[in-house]
Short mmCIF file of C-alpha atoms in Angstrom, two decimals:
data_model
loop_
_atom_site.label_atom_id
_atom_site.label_comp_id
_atom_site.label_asym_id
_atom_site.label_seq_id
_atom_site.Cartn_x
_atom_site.Cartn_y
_atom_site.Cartn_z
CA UNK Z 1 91.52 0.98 35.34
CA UNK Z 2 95.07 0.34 34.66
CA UNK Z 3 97.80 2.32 37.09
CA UNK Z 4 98.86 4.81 33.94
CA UNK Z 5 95.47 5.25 32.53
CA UNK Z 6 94.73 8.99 32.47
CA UNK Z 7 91.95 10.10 35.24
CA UNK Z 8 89.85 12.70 34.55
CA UNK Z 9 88.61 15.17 36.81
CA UNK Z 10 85.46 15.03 38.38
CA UNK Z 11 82.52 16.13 36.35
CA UNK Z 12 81.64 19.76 36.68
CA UNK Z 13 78.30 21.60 37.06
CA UNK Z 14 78.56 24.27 34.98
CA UNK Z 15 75.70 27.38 34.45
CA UNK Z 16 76.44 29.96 32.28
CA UNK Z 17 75.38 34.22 32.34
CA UNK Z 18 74.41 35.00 28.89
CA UNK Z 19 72.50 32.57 26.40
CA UNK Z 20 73.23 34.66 23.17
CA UNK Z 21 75.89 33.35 20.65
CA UNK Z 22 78.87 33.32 22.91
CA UNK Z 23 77.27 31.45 25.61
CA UNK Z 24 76.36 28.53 23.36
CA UNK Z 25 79.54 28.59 21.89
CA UNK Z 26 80.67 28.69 24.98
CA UNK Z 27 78.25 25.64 26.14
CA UNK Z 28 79.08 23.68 23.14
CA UNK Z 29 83.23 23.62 24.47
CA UNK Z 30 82.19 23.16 27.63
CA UNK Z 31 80.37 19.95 26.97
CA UNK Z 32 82.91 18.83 24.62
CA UNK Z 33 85.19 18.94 27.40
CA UNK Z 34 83.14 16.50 29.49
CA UNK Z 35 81.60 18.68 31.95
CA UNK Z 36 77.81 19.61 32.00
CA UNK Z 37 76.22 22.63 31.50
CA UNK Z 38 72.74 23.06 33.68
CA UNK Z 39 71.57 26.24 32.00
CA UNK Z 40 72.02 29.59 31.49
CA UNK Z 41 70.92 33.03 32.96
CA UNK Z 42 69.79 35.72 30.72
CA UNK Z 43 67.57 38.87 31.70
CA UNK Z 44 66.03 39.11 28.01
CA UNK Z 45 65.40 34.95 27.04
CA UNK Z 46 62.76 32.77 28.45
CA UNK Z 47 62.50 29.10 27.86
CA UNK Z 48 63.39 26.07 28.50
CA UNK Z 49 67.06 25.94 29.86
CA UNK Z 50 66.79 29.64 31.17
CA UNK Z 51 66.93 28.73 34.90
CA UNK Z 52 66.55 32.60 36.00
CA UNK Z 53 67.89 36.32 35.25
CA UNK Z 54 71.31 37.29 36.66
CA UNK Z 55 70.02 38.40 39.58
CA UNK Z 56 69.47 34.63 40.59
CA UNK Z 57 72.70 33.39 40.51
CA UNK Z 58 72.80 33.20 44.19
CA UNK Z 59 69.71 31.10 43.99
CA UNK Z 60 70.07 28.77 41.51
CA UNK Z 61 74.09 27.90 41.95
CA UNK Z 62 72.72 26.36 45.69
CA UNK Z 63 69.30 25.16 44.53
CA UNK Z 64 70.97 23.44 41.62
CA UNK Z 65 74.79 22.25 42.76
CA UNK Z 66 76.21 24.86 40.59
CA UNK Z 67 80.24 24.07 40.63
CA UNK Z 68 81.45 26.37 38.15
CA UNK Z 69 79.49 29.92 36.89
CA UNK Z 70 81.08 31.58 33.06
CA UNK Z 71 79.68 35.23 32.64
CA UNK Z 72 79.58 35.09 28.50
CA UNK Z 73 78.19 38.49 28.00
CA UNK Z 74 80.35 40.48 26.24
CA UNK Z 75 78.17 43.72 25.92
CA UNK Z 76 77.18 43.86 29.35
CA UNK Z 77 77.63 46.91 30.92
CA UNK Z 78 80.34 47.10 33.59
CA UNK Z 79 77.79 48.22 37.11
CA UNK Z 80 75.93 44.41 35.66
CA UNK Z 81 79.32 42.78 35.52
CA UNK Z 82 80.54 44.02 39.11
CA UNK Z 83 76.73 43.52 40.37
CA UNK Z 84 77.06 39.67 39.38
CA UNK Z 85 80.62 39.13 40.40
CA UNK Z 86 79.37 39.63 43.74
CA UNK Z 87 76.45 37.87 43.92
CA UNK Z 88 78.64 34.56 42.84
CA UNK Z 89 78.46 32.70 46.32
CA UNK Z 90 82.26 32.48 46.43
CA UNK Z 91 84.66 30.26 47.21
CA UNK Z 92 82.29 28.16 47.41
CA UNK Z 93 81.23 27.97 43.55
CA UNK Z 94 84.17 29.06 40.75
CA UNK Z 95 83.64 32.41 38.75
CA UNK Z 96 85.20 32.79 34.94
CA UNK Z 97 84.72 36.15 32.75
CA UNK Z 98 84.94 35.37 29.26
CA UNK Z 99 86.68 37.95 27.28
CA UNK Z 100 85.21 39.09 23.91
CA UNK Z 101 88.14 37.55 22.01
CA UNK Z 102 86.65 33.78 23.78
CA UNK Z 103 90.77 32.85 24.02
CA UNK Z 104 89.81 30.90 27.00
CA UNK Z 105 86.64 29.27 27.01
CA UNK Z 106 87.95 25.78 28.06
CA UNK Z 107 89.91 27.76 31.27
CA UNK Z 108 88.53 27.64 34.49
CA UNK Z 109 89.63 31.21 35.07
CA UNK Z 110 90.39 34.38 33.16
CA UNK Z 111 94.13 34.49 33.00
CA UNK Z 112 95.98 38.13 33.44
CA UNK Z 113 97.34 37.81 29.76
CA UNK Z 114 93.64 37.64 27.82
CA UNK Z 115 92.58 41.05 29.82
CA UNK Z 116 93.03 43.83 27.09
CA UNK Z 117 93.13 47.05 28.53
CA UNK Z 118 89.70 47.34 26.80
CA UNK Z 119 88.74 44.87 29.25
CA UNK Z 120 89.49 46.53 32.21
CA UNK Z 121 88.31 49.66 31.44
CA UNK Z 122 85.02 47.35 31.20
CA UNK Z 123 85.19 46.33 34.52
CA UNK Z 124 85.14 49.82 36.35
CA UNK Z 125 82.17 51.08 33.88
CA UNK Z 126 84.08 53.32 31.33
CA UNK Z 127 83.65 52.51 27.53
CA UNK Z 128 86.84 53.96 25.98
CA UNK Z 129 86.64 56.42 23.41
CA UNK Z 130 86.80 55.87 19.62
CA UNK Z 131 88.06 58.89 17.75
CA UNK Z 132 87.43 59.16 13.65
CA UNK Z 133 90.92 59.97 12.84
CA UNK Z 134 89.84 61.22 9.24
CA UNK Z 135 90.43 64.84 10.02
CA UNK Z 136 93.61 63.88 11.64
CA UNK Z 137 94.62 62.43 7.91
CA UNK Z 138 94.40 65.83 6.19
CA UNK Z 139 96.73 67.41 8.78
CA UNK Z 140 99.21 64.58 9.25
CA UNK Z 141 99.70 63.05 5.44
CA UNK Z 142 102.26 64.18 3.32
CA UNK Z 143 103.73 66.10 6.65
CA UNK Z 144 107.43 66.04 7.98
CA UNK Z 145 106.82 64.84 11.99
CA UNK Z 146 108.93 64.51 15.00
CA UNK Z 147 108.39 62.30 17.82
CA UNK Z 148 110.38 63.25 20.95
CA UNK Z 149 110.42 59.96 23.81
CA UNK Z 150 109.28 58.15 21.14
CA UNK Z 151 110.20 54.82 22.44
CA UNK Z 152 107.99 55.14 25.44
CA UNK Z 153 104.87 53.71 25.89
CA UNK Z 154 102.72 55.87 24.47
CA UNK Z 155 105.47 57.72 22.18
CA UNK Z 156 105.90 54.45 20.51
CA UNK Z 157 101.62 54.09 19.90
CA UNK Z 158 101.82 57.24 18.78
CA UNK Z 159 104.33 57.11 15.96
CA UNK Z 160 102.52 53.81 15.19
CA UNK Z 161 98.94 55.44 14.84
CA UNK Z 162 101.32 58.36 12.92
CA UNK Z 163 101.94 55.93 10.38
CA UNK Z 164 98.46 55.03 9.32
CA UNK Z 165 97.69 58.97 8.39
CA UNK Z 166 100.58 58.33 6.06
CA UNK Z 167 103.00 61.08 6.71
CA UNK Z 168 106.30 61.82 4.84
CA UNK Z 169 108.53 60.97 7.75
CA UNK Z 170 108.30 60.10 11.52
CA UNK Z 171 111.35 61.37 12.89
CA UNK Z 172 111.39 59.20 16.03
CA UNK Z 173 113.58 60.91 18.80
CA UNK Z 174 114.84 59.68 22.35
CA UNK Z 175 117.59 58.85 24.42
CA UNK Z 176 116.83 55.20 25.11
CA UNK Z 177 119.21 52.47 23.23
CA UNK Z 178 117.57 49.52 24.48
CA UNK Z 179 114.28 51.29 23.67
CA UNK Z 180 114.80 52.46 20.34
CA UNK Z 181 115.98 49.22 19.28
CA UNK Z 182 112.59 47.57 20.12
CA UNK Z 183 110.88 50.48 17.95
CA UNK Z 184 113.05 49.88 15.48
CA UNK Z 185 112.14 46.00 15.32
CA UNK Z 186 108.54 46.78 15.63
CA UNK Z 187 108.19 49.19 12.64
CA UNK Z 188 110.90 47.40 10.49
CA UNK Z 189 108.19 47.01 8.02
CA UNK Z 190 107.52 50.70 7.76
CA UNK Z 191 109.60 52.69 5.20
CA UNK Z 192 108.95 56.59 6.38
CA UNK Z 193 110.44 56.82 9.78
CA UNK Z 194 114.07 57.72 11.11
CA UNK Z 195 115.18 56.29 14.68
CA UNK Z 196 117.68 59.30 15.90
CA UNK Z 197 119.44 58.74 19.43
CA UNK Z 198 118.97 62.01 20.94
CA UNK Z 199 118.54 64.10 24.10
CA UNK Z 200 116.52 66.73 24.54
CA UNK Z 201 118.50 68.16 27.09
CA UNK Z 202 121.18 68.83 24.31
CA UNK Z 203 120.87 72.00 22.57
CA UNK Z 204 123.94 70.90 19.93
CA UNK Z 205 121.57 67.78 19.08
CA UNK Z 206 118.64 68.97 18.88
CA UNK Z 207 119.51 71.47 16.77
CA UNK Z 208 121.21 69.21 14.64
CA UNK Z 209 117.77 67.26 14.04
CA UNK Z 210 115.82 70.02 13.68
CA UNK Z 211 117.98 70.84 10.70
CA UNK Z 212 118.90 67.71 9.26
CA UNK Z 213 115.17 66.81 8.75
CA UNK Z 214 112.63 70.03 8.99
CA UNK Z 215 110.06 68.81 11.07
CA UNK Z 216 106.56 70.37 10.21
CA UNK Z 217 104.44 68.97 13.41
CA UNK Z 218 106.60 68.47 17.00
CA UNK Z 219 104.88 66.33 19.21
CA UNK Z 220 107.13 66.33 22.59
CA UNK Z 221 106.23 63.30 24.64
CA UNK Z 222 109.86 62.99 26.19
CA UNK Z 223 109.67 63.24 29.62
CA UNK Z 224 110.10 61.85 33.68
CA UNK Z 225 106.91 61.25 34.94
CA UNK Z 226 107.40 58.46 37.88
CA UNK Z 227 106.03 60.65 40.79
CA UNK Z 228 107.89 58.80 43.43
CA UNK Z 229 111.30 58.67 41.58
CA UNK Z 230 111.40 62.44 40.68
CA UNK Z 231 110.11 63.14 44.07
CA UNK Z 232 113.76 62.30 45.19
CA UNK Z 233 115.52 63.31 42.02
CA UNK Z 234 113.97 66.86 41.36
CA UNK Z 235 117.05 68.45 39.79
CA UNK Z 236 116.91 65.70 37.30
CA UNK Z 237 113.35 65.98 36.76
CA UNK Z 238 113.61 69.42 37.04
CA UNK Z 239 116.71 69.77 33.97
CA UNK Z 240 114.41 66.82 31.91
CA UNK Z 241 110.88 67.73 32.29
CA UNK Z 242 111.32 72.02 32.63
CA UNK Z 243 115.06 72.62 30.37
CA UNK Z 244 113.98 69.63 28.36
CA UNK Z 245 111.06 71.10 27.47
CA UNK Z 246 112.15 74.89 27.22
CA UNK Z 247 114.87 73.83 24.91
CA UNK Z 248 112.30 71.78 22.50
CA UNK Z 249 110.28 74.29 21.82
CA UNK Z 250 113.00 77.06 21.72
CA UNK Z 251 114.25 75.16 18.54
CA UNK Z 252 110.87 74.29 17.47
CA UNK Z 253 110.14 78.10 17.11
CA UNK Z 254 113.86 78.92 15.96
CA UNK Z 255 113.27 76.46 13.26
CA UNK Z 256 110.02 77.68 11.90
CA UNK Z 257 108.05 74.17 12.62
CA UNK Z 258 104.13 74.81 12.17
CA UNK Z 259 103.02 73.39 15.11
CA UNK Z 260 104.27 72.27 18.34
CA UNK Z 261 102.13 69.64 20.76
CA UNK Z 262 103.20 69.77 24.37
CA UNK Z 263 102.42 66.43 26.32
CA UNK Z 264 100.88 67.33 30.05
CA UNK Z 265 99.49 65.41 32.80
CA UNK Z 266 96.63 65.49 35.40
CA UNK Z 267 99.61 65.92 37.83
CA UNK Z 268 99.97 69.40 36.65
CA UNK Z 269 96.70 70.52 38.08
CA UNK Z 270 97.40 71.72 41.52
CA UNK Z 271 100.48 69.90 42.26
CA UNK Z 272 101.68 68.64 44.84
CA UNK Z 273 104.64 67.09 44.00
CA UNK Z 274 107.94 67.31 41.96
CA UNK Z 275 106.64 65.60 38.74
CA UNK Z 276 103.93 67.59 38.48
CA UNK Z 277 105.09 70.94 38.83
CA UNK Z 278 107.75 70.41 36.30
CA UNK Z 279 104.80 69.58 33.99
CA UNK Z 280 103.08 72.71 34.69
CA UNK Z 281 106.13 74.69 34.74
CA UNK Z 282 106.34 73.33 31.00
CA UNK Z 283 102.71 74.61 29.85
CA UNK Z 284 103.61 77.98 31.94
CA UNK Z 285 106.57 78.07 29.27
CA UNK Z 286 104.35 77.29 26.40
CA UNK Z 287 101.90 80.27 27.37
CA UNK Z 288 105.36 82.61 27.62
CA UNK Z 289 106.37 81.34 24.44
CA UNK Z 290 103.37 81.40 21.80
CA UNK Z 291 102.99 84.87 21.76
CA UNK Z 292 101.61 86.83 18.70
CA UNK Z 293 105.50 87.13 17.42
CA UNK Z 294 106.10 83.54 16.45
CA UNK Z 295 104.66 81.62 13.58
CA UNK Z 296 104.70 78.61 15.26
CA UNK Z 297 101.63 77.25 17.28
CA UNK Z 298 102.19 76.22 20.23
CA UNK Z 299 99.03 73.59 22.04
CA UNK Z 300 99.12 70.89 25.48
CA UNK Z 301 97.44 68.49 25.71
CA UNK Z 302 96.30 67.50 29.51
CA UNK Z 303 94.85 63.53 29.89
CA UNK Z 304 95.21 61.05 32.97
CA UNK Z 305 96.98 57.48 33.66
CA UNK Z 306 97.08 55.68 30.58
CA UNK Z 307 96.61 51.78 31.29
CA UNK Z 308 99.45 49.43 30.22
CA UNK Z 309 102.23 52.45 30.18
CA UNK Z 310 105.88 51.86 31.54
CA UNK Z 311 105.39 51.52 35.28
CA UNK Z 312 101.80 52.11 35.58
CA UNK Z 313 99.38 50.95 38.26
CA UNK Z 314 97.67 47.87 35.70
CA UNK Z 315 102.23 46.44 35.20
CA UNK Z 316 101.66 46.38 38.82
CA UNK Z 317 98.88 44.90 39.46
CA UNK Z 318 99.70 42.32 36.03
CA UNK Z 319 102.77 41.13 38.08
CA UNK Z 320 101.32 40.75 41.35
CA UNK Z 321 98.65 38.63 39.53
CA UNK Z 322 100.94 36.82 37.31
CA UNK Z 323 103.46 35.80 40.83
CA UNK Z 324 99.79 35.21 43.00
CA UNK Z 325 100.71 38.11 45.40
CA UNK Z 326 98.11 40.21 47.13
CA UNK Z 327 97.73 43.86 45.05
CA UNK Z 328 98.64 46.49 46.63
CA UNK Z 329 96.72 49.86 46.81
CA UNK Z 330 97.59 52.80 48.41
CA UNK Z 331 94.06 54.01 50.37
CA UNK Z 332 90.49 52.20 49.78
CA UNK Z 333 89.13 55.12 48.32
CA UNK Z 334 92.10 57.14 46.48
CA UNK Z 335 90.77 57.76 42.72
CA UNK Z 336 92.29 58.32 38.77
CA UNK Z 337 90.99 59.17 35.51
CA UNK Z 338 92.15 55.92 33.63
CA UNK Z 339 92.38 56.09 29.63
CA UNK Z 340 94.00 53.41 27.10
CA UNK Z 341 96.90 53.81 25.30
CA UNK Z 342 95.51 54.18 22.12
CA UNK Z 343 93.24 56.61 23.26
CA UNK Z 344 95.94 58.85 24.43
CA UNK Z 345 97.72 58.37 21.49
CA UNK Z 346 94.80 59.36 19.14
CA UNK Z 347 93.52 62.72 21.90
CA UNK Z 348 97.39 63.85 21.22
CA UNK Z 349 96.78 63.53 17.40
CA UNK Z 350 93.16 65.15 17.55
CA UNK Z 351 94.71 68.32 19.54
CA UNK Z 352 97.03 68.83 16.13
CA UNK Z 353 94.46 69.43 13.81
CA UNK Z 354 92.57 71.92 16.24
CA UNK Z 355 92.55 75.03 18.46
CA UNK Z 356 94.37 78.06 18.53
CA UNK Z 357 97.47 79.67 20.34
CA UNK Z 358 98.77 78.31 23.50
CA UNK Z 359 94.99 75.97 24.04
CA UNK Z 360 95.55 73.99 26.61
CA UNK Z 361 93.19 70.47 25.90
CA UNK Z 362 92.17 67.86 28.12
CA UNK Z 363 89.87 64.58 27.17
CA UNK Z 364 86.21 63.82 28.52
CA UNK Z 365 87.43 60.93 30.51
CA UNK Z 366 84.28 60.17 32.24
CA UNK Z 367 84.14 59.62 35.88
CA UNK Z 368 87.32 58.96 37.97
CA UNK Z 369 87.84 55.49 38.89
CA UNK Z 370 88.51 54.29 42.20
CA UNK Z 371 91.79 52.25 41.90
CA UNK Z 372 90.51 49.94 45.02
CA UNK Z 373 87.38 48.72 42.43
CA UNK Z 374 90.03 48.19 39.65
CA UNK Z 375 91.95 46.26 41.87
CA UNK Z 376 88.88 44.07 43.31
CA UNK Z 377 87.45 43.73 39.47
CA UNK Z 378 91.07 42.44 38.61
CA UNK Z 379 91.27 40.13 41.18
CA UNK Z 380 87.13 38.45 40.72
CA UNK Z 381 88.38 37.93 37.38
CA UNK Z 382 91.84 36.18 37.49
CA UNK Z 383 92.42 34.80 41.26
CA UNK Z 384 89.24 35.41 43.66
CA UNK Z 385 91.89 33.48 46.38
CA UNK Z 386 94.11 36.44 46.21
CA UNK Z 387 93.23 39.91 48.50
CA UNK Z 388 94.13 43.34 48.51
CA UNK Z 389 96.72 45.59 50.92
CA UNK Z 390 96.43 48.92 51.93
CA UNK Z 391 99.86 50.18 51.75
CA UNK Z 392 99.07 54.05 51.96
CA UNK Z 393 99.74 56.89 50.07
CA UNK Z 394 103.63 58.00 48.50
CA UNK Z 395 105.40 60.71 48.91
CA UNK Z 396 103.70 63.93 46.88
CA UNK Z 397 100.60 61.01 45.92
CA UNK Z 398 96.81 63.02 45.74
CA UNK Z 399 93.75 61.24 47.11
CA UNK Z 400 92.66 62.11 43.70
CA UNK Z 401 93.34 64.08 40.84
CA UNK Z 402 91.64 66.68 38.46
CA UNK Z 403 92.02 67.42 34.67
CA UNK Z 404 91.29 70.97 35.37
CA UNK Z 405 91.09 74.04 37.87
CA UNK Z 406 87.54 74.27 37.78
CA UNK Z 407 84.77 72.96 35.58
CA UNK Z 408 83.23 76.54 34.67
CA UNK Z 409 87.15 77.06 32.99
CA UNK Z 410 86.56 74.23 30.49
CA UNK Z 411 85.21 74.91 27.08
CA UNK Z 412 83.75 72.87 24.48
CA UNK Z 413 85.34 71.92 20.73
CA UNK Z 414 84.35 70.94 17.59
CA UNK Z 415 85.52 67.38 18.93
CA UNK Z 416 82.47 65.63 21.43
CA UNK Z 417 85.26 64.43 23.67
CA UNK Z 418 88.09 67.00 23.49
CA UNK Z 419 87.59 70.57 25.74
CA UNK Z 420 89.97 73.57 25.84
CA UNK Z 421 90.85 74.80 29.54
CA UNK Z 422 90.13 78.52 29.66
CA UNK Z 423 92.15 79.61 32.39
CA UNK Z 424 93.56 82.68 33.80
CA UNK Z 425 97.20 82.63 33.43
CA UNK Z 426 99.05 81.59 36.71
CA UNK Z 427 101.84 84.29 35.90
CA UNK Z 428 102.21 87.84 33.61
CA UNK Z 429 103.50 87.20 30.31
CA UNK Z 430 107.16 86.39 30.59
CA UNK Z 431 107.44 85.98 34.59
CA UNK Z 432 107.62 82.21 34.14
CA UNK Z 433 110.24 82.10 31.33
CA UNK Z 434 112.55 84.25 33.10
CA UNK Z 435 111.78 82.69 36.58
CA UNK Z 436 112.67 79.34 34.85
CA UNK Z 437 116.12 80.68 32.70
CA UNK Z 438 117.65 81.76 36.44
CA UNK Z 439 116.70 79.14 37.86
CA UNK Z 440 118.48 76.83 34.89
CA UNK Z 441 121.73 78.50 35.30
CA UNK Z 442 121.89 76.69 38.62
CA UNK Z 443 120.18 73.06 37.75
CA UNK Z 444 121.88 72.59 34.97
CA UNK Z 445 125.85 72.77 36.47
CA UNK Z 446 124.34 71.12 39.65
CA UNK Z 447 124.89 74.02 41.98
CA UNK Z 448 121.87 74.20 43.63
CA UNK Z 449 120.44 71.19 45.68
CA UNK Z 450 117.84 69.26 45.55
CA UNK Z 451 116.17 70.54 48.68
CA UNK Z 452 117.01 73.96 47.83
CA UNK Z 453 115.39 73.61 43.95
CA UNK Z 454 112.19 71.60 45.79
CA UNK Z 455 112.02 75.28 47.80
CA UNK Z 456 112.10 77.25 44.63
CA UNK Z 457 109.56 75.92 43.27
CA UNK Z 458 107.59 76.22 46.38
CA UNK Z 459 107.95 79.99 46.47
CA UNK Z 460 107.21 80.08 42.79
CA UNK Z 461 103.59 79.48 43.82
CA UNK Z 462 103.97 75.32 44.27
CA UNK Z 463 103.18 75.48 47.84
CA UNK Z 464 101.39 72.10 47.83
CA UNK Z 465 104.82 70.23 47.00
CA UNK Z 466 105.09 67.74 49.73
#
């Protein structure tokens, strides 16, 4: 063999989980490639090249020189997934998960970029949920909408799943340049939607939209919600998230628009830091606020960490895979409700074409999921070589959190998924709105500190607030 003749690796033993149609396909690359494949496992197949069920893989990849295993069962259920990963005699023998999409049947290894977020709710055992959007339709088309912080991450899905229920206009609001420019390039095709620079902080703008274009349906989305960050900003987060929101829906009301959607958080339940009480101050204001003098409905709509959003836990994790770093978690056994993007989206849709008065919704998000087993799941599928550090809990950070007070306080719907949280109010009528106005005369000319508004809000009844 001649000094620049290409080499070719070694030939590799390959067995493969799954004999249905995407582990032959599968098989059939694999061989093409030069490699062999020894069997398969498969807990419903016997015959001849079925060398055991899952549960073997221990077994056979020693018995049999097994250098390489692909798991090519798209419809397994996430517990069999995590059960097999482990069983995998690792380092030893190589592991691949083969997404449904296939994108990467000739890699070694799953790479970060083919995991949907579809495919990681997989891997901690939570099927995401499919809403039928037909009802949404009848409310939404032929409708004048607004969009506050609708270049975010999920403002931005939003006014995109807005579009298909064929409105008049999406009147897409925020205060981002750089941000609305990239929503502007990704619905360039669209003809009913407005881009408007805007903050909701300013009365003289807002009010300005609100007449300019007539909005029928507000959802607000706008807000701060990096805990850490408002943690040591909380007049900021306090003016954005609390005046931000007061003056929304002040305008909303003033204006005669139908129906107003406020945009919580799990953080708002029991909170116990900055973020979060600014949340629940805002759907404190929203009970103050829809009372039986205003024409304009006022809902919330309460749902957990949505994978893939700006800054959350899975853009860590992606980058700590993507530079081979170690992930980082704060506590082996600290827990979140986890829900995709589009799923949030479509929940803050549903809530618009349902309920009454000042309903306060959250989503059936399944079990919490402990972040440690996302991390470990992430890992077995894109760099087994890489670890995981415990770097301990932030500043105002739960162990866990909760959708709602209590589960005897949550009602059901005319929506499987979707349940109203039937509370008793924190506050009388009115004590919060006036609470919050004083409070804003301060906040908003930057005469009162940050420790001292922090303190406020502790005597308000926030006592957790770390």
């Amino acid at each position: 063999m001649s000094e620049d003749q290409p080499t070719r690796d070694p030939l590799k033993r390959v067995l493969i989980a799954g004999s249905g149609t995407a582990g032959i396909s599968l098989a059939t690359e694999v061989e093409a490639a030069g490699d062999l494949v020894v069997g398969f496992l498969d807990d419903a197949i016997i015959g001849p090249r079925i060398l055991g069920p899952l549960a073997d893989v221990a077994t056979v990849c020693e018995r049999d020189s097994i250098d390489v295993v692909y798991f090519a069962i798209p419809s397994a259920p996430a517990d069999v997934l995590r059960k097999f990963v482990t069983d995998v005699p690792r380092p030893k023998v190589e592991l691949a998960i083969i997404p449904r999409t296939y994108r990467m049947v000739s890699r070694e290894r799953v790479s970060v970029g083919d995991l949907t977020d579809i495919d990681v709710l997989d891997m901690v055992g939570r099927a995401p949920v499919k809403h039928d959007m037909l009802d949404a339709r009848s409310a939404i088309a032929g409708r004048r909408i607004m969009v506050t912080g609708a270049a975010g991450s999920i403002g931005s899905r939003l006014v995109a799943q807005l579009h298909m229920l064929e409105p008049e206009i999406v009147v897409c609001v925020d205060r981002s340049e750089s941000g609305m420019f990239r929503l502007g390039q990704s619905l360039a095709d669209i003809p009913n939607f407005r881009l408007e620079i805007g903050d909701v902080q300013s009365e003289q703008r807002i009010a300005q939209l609100m007449e300019k274009h007539r909005p029928e349906i507000l959802f607000h989305v706008a807000a701060y919600k990096h805990v850490p960050l408002m943690q040591d900003n909380p007049v900021e987060a306090f003016n954005n998230n609390v005046w931000g929101t007061l003056n929304m829906v002040k305008q909303a009301k003033e204006s005669g628009v139908d129906r107003v959607v406020y945009v919580s958080t799990d953080k708002a339940v029991n909170p116990t830091n900055v973020m979060g009480a600014t949340k629940r101050i805002g759907e404190l204001l929203l009970q103050d606020l829809s009372g039986p003098d205003t024409s304009t409905l006022f809902t919330a709509v309460r749902f957990g960490n949505v994978l893939e959003s700006e800054g959350s836990v899975m853009q860590t994790f992606r980058r700590q895979l993507l530079q081979r770093r170690n992930l980082t978690v704060t506590d082996p056994e600290v827990t979140r409700y986890f829900m995709t993007i589009d799923e949030a989206s479509q929940l803050v849709i549903q809530t618009a074409t349902r309920g009454t008065q000042g309903d306060l919704f959250v989503l059936d998000m399944g079990e919490p999921i402990r972040v440690y087993d996302l991390a470990q799941g992430l890992i077995d599928a894109v760099n087994p070589s890489l670890g995981i550090d415990i770097v301990g809990l932030r500043p105002g950070e739960k162990m866990f959190e909760e959708l709602s007070y209590a589960t005897n306080t949550v009602d059901s719907t005319t929506h499987p998924k979707i349940f109203i949280v039937n509370e008793a109010r924190m506050r009388d009528p009115g004590e919060t709105l006036e609470w919050v106005e004083g409070l804003l005369t301060r906040s908003r000319d930057y005469s009162i500190s940050d420790e001292d508004l922090t303190a406020e809000m502790r005597r308000f009844g926030f006592s957790a607030i770390q």
